CSV table of C-alpha atoms in Angstrom, one decimal:
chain,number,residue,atom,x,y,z
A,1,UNK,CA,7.8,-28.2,31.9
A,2,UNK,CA,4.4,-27.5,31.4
A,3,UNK,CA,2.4,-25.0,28.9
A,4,UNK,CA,0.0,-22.9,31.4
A,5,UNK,CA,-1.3,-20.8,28.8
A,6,UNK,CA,-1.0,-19.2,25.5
A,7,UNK,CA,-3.1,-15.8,24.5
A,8,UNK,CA,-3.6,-14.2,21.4
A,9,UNK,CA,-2.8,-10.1,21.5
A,10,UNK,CA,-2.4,-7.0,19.4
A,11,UNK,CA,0.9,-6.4,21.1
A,12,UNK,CA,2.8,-8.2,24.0
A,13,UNK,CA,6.4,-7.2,25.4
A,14,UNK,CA,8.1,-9.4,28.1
A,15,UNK,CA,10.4,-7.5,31.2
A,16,UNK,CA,11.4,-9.5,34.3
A,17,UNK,CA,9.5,-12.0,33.5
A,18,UNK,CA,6.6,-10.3,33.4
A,19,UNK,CA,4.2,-9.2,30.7
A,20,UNK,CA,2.3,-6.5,29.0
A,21,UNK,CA,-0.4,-7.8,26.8
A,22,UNK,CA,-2.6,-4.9,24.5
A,23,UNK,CA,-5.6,-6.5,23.0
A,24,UNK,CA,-5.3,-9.5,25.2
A,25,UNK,CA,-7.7,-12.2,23.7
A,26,UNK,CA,-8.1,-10.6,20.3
A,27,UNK,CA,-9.2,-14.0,18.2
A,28,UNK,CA,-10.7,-12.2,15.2
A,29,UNK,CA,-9.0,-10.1,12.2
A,30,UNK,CA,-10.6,-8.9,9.8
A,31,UNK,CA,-9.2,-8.4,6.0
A,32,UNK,CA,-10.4,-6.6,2.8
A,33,UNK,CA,-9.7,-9.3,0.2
A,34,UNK,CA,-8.1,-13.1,0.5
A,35,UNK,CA,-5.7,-14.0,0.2
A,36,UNK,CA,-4.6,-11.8,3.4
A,37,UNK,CA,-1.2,-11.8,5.8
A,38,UNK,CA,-2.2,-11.8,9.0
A,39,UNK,CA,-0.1,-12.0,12.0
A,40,UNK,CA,-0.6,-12.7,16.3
A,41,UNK,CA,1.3,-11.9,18.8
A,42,UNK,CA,1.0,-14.5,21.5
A,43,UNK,CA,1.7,-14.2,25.1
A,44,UNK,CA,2.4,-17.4,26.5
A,45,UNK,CA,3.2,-18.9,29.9
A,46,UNK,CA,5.2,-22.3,31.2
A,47,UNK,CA,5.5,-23.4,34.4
A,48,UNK,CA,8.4,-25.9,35.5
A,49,UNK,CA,10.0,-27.3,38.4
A,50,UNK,CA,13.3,-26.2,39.3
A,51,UNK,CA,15.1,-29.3,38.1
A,52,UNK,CA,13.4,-29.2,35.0
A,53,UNK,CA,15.2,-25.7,34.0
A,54,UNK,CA,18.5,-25.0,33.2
A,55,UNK,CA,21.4,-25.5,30.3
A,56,UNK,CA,21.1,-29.5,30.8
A,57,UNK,CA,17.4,-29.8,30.5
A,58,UNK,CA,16.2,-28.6,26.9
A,59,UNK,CA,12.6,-29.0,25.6
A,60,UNK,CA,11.4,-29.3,22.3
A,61,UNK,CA,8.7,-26.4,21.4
A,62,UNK,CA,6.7,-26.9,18.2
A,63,UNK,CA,4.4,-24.2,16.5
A,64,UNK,CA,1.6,-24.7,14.3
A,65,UNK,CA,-0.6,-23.1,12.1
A,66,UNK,CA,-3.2,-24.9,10.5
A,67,UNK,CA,-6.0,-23.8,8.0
A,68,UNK,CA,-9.9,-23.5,8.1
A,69,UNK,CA,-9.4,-27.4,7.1
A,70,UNK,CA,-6.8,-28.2,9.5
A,71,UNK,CA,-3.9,-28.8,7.3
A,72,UNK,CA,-0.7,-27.3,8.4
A,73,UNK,CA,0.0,-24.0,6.7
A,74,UNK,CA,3.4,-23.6,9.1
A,75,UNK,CA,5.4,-25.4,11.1
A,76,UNK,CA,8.9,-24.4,13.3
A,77,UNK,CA,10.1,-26.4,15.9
A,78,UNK,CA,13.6,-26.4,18.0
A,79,UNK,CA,15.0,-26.5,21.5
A,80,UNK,CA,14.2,-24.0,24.3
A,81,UNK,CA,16.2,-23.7,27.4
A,82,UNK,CA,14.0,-21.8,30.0
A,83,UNK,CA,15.9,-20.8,33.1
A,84,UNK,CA,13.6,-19.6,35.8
A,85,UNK,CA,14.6,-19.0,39.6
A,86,UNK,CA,11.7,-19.4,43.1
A,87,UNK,CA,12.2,-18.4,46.3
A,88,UNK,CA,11.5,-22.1,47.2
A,89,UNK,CA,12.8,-24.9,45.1
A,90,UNK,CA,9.2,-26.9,45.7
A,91,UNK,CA,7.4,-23.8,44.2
A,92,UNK,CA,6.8,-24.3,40.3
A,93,UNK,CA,8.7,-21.1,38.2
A,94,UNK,CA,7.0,-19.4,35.4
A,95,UNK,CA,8.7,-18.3,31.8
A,96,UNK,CA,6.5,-16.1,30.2
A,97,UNK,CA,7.4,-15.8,26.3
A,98,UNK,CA,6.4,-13.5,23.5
A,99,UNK,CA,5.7,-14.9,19.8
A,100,UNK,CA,4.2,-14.3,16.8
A,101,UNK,CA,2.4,-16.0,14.4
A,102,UNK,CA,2.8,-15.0,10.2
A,103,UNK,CA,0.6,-17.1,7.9
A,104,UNK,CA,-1.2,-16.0,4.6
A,105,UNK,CA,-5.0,-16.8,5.3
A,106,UNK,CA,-6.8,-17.8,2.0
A,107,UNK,CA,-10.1,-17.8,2.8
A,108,UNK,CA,-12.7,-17.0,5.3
A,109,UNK,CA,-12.8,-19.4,8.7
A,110,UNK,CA,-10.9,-20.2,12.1
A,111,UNK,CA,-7.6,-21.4,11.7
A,112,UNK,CA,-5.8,-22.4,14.8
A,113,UNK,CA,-2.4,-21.6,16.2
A,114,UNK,CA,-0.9,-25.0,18.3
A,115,UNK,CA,2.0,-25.0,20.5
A,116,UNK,CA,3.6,-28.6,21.9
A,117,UNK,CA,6.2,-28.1,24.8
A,118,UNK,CA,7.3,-31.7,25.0
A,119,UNK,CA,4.2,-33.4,23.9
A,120,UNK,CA,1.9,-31.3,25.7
A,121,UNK,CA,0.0,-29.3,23.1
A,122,UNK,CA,-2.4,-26.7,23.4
A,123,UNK,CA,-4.2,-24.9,20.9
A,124,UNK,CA,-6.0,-21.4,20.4
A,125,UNK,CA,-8.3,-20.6,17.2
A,126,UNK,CA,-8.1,-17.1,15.1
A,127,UNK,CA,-11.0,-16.2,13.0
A,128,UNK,CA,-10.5,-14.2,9.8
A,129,UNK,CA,-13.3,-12.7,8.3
A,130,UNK,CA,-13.5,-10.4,5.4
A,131,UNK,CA,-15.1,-7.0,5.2
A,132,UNK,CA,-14.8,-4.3,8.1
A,133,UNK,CA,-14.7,-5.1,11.6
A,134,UNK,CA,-18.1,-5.1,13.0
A,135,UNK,CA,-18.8,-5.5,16.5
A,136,UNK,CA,-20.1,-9.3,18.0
A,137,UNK,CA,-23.4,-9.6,16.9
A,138,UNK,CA,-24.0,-7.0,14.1
């Protein structure tokens, strides 16, 4: 089992296996003061082969959060069990899963979100800036 993607969101709700992302792609909050709570909801996608789902095949998932420095702020980790159905047993099946990520940011800077399905990691950055939001650019 593979992680296809992983996007940051204002708001993301998972039904039949498919998803409805608000903000898809949001990477920057902004905050008043530091230190600030901030929190992402993530949309995020594996693909698997059939035999790779199912009660008797778990997968360890990992979540990180690291600081502007790249220490690890956060860190959960435990055993999925996706179960996914194709029409075809050679077609790969998708699990699409909503998160979120919680951390207290205490400065300005990109901190990055990782998630490692099984030693396969992939990583997205979130930018926290203080003062109002201002459009790209200004």
């Amino acid at each position: 089992m593979r992680i296809d993607w992983i996007i940051p969101c204002r708001f993301v709700e998972i039904h039949d296996n498919l998803g409805t992302l608000v903000g898809a792609g949001s990477d920057t909050y902004w905050v008043a003061e530091f230190p600030a709570p901030v929190q992402v909801f993530l949309a995020m996608r594996f693909s698997a082969m059939q035999d790779e789902l199912g009660p008797d095949n778990p997968h360890t998932l990992r979540n990180l959060i690291r600081d502007t420095q790249g220490n690890v702020l956060s860190e959960m980790s435990g055993e999925i069990v996706a179960e996914g159905e194709q029409h075809k047993p050679e077609y790969l099946a998708t699990i699409m899963l909503p998160t979120i990520a919680q951390f207290e940011a205490a400065e300005e800077g990109t901190y990055m979100l990782e998630s490692d399905l099984d030693g396969e990691t992939n990583a997205v950055p979130i930018h926290v800036l203080q003062g109002p939001p201002r459009a790209p650019g200004e």
